[in-house]
Tab-separated table of C-alpha atoms in Angstrom:
chain	number	residue	atom	x	y	z
E	155	MET	CA	-7.371	24.683	24.510
E	156	ARG	CA	-5.972	28.022	23.716
E	157	GLY	CA	-6.155	29.034	20.031
E	158	MET	CA	-7.368	27.431	16.884
E	159	VAL	CA	-4.299	24.890	16.913
E	160	ALA	CA	-3.563	23.399	20.201
E	161	GLY	CA	-0.137	24.649	21.607
E	162	LEU	CA	0.526	27.008	18.627
E	163	ALA	CA	1.534	30.526	19.833
E	164	ASN	CA	2.037	33.585	17.568
E	165	ALA	CA	5.736	34.190	17.485
E	166	SER	CA	5.006	37.893	17.480
E	167	PRO	CA	1.998	38.587	19.752
E	168	PHE	CA	-0.040	41.481	18.441
E	169	LEU	CA	-0.334	42.779	21.932
E	170	GLU	CA	3.487	43.466	22.056
E	171	MET	CA	3.202	45.623	18.949
E	172	LEU	CA	0.658	48.139	20.542
E	173	PRO	CA	1.586	51.167	22.369
E	174	ALA	CA	2.185	50.544	26.112
E	175	ILE	CA	-0.989	52.181	27.180
E	176	PHE	CA	-3.087	49.589	25.418
E	177	GLN	CA	-0.850	46.714	26.571
E	178	GLU	CA	-2.078	47.435	30.124
E	179	ASP	CA	-5.620	47.280	29.201
E	180	PRO	CA	-7.302	43.765	30.019
E	181	PHE	CA	-10.086	44.192	27.436
E	182	THR	CA	-7.446	45.170	24.594
E	183	GLU	CA	-5.295	42.209	25.767
E	184	ARG	CA	-8.225	39.689	25.488
E	185	PHE	CA	-9.498	41.118	22.229
E	186	VAL	CA	-6.055	41.148	20.448
E	187	ALA	CA	-5.344	37.613	21.813
E	188	GLY	CA	-8.247	36.361	19.613
E	189	PHE	CA	-6.361	37.552	16.527
E	190	ASP	CA	-3.189	35.929	17.867
E	191	ASP	CA	-5.156	32.558	18.175
E	192	VAL	CA	-6.639	32.743	14.808
E	193	LEU	CA	-3.735	34.032	12.785
E	194	ALA	CA	-0.931	32.015	14.411
E	195	PRO	CA	-1.373	29.057	11.864
E	196	ILE	CA	-1.337	31.381	8.912
E	197	LEU	CA	1.791	33.179	10.155
E	198	ALA	CA	3.457	29.900	10.907
E	199	THR	CA	2.822	28.748	7.327
E	200	LEU	CA	4.047	31.971	5.876
E	201	ASP	CA	7.230	31.993	7.793
E	202	CYS	CA	7.956	28.384	6.508
E	203	LEU	CA	6.547	28.952	3.039
E	204	VAL	CA	9.932	28.509	1.284
E	205	ASP	CA	10.043	24.925	2.684
E	206	TYR	CA	6.659	24.180	1.182
E	207	PHE	CA	8.215	24.432	-2.343
E	208	ASP	CA	11.060	21.986	-1.505
E	209	PRO	CA	9.846	18.511	-2.352
E	210	TYR	CA	12.170	17.074	0.366
E	211	LEU	CA	10.756	19.252	3.032
E	212	ALA	CA	7.050	19.784	2.158
E	213	PRO	CA	4.194	18.334	4.074
E	214	GLU	CA	2.897	15.094	2.434
E	215	ASP	CA	-0.521	16.520	1.456
E	216	PHE	CA	1.365	19.508	-0.146
E	217	LEU	CA	3.669	17.288	-1.954
E	218	GLU	CA	0.626	15.519	-3.733
E	219	TRP	CA	-0.430	19.060	-4.768
E	220	MET	CA	2.992	19.938	-5.906
E	221	ALA	CA	3.227	16.573	-7.990
E	222	SER	CA	0.019	17.660	-9.872
E	223	TRP	CA	1.847	20.980	-10.827
E	224	VAL	CA	4.430	18.926	-12.840
E	225	GLY	CA	1.842	16.387	-14.292
E	226	ILE	CA	2.697	13.415	-11.999
E	227	GLU	CA	0.428	11.096	-10.152
E	228	LEU	CA	2.064	9.602	-7.124
E	229	GLU	CA	1.368	5.948	-6.110
E	230	GLU	CA	-0.029	5.652	-2.733
E	231	GLY	CA	2.072	2.494	-1.752
E	232	TRP	CA	5.352	4.132	-2.453
E	233	PRO	CA	7.537	5.126	0.388
E	234	ILE	CA	7.509	8.943	1.012
E	235	GLU	CA	11.369	9.070	0.212
E	236	ARG	CA	10.605	7.908	-3.194
E	237	ARG	CA	7.628	10.039	-3.830
E	238	ARG	CA	9.626	13.011	-2.760
E	239	ALA	CA	12.385	12.074	-5.316
E	240	VAL	CA	9.871	11.699	-7.990
E	241	VAL	CA	8.598	15.143	-7.672
E	242	ALA	CA	12.081	16.613	-7.045
E	243	THR	CA	13.402	15.236	-10.177
E	244	ALA	CA	10.305	15.662	-12.369
E	245	VAL	CA	11.508	18.664	-14.438
E	246	GLU	CA	14.958	17.201	-15.011
E	247	MET	CA	13.255	13.984	-16.272
E	248	TYR	CA	11.092	15.885	-18.662
E	249	ARG	CA	14.263	17.548	-20.029
E	250	MET	CA	15.790	14.157	-20.674
E	251	ARG	CA	12.673	12.639	-22.030
E	252	GLY	CA	12.890	10.269	-25.095
E	253	THR	CA	16.666	9.659	-24.343
E	254	VAL	CA	18.135	6.289	-23.007
E	255	ALA	CA	19.775	8.358	-20.081
E	256	GLY	CA	16.478	9.880	-19.320
E	257	LEU	CA	14.705	6.621	-19.287
E	258	ARG	CA	17.337	5.023	-16.849
E	259	ALA	CA	17.106	7.949	-14.645
E	260	ASN	CA	13.357	7.875	-14.581
E	261	LEU	CA	13.224	4.222	-13.882
E	262	GLN	CA	15.818	4.530	-11.275
E	263	VAL	CA	13.791	7.002	-9.404
E	264	LEU	CA	10.445	5.054	-9.915
E	265	THR	CA	12.023	1.715	-8.714
E	266	GLY	CA	14.874	2.668	-6.521
E	267	GLY	CA	16.960	-0.014	-8.310
E	268	ARG	CA	19.860	-0.052	-10.765
E	269	VAL	CA	18.704	-0.072	-14.420
E	270	GLU	CA	20.434	-1.437	-17.501
E	271	ILE	CA	19.050	-0.533	-20.877
E	272	ALA	CA	20.173	-2.279	-24.250
E	273	ASP	CA	18.915	-0.173	-27.313
E	274	SER	CA	19.344	-1.535	-30.763
E	275	GLY	CA	19.266	1.784	-32.337
E	276	ALA	CA	22.158	4.187	-33.044
E	277	VAL	CA	23.239	7.482	-34.381
E	278	GLY	CA	26.036	8.158	-36.760
E	279	TRP	CA	27.393	10.248	-39.690
E	280	SER	CA	29.383	9.633	-42.671
E	281	ARG	CA	31.108	11.768	-45.165
E	282	SER	CA	30.405	9.431	-47.912
E	283	PRO	CA	26.898	8.670	-49.371
E	284	GLY	CA	25.616	5.237	-49.211
E	285	ALA	CA	27.456	4.331	-45.926
E	286	ASP	CA	26.239	1.673	-43.664
E	287	MET	CA	23.401	2.678	-41.241
E	288	PRO	CA	24.248	2.410	-37.579
E	289	GLY	CA	22.275	0.097	-35.112
E	290	GLU	CA	20.461	-3.057	-36.056
E	291	ALA	CA	17.748	-3.426	-38.658
E	292	SER	CA	14.941	-4.547	-36.198
E	293	PRO	CA	14.323	-1.916	-33.557
E	294	ARG	CA	14.011	-3.198	-29.997
E	295	LEU	CA	14.528	-2.108	-26.382
E	296	ALA	CA	15.391	-4.247	-23.565
E	297	VAL	CA	15.355	-2.959	-19.864
E	298	ARG	CA	16.752	-4.764	-16.815
E	299	ILE	CA	15.976	-3.429	-13.305
E	300	ARG	CA	17.895	-4.889	-10.482
E	301	VAL	CA	16.309	-4.347	-7.075
E	302	HIS	CA	16.483	-6.419	-3.737
E	303	ASP	CA	12.631	-6.862	-3.574
E	304	PRO	CA	11.440	-7.644	-7.274
E	305	SER	CA	7.942	-7.600	-5.925
E	306	SER	CA	8.174	-4.072	-4.930
E	307	VAL	CA	8.434	-2.774	-8.396
E	308	PRO	CA	5.159	-1.358	-9.895
E	309	MET	CA	5.406	-3.243	-13.333
E	310	ASP	CA	2.412	-1.386	-14.834
E	311	LEU	CA	3.962	1.858	-13.964
E	312	VAL	CA	7.391	0.880	-15.295
E	313	ASP	CA	5.844	-0.469	-18.420
E	314	SER	CA	4.042	2.583	-19.106
E	315	ALA	CA	7.012	4.775	-18.468
E	316	VAL	CA	9.065	2.683	-21.033
E	317	ALA	CA	6.308	2.851	-23.580
E	318	ALA	CA	6.041	6.574	-23.154
E	319	ALA	CA	9.754	7.119	-23.602
E	320	LYS	CA	10.442	5.076	-26.687
E	321	PRO	CA	9.345	5.493	-30.173
E	322	ALA	CA	5.966	3.646	-31.120
E	323	HIS	CA	7.508	1.256	-33.510
E	324	VAL	CA	10.160	-0.210	-31.125
E	325	VAL	CA	9.242	-3.213	-29.251
E	326	HIS	CA	10.417	-3.401	-25.538
E	327	ARG	CA	10.932	-6.063	-22.881
E	328	VAL	CA	11.133	-5.261	-19.265
E	329	GLU	CA	12.802	-7.596	-16.710
E	330	VAL	CA	13.100	-7.192	-12.974
E	331	ASP	CA	15.598	-9.502	-10.953
E	332	ARG	CA	17.862	-9.341	-7.898
E	333	PRO	CA	21.279	-7.851	-7.999
């Protein structure tokens, strides 16, 4: 085995950077080769550093760490594509947090399905005082998720996502079925 990582060579060997007189010396060649072996993994990582910060390209172990930067815990059983999508959309999800559109987008990323939300609330305005209030008197939220495999939906996670996104006094119901 040559080097600290089998088969990994330094893209720019240090021996080639030395003056010609040193390149011809066998001792210097062996001595500098040790630095190439030790530093090759570090230099390879630095060459690809920008890719480490892209959730779609980062190594899986780094993706877990990146998820902690945005306050997310990834489920172990999720496919890697879903875990990458959750991390990639986290900041945008925080911007839309507390809205129906934000909840829909969040649940679509979490489940991979189509999400329908029925909300009894509404927003309106009127120029005349005493106008009818928008929405319904009893606040409620109904969420329907349509996926090909309903057993793949982590219901505890979905329920906690809905509970975190809605006002505390609003009751909610979550249904999962096939399209």
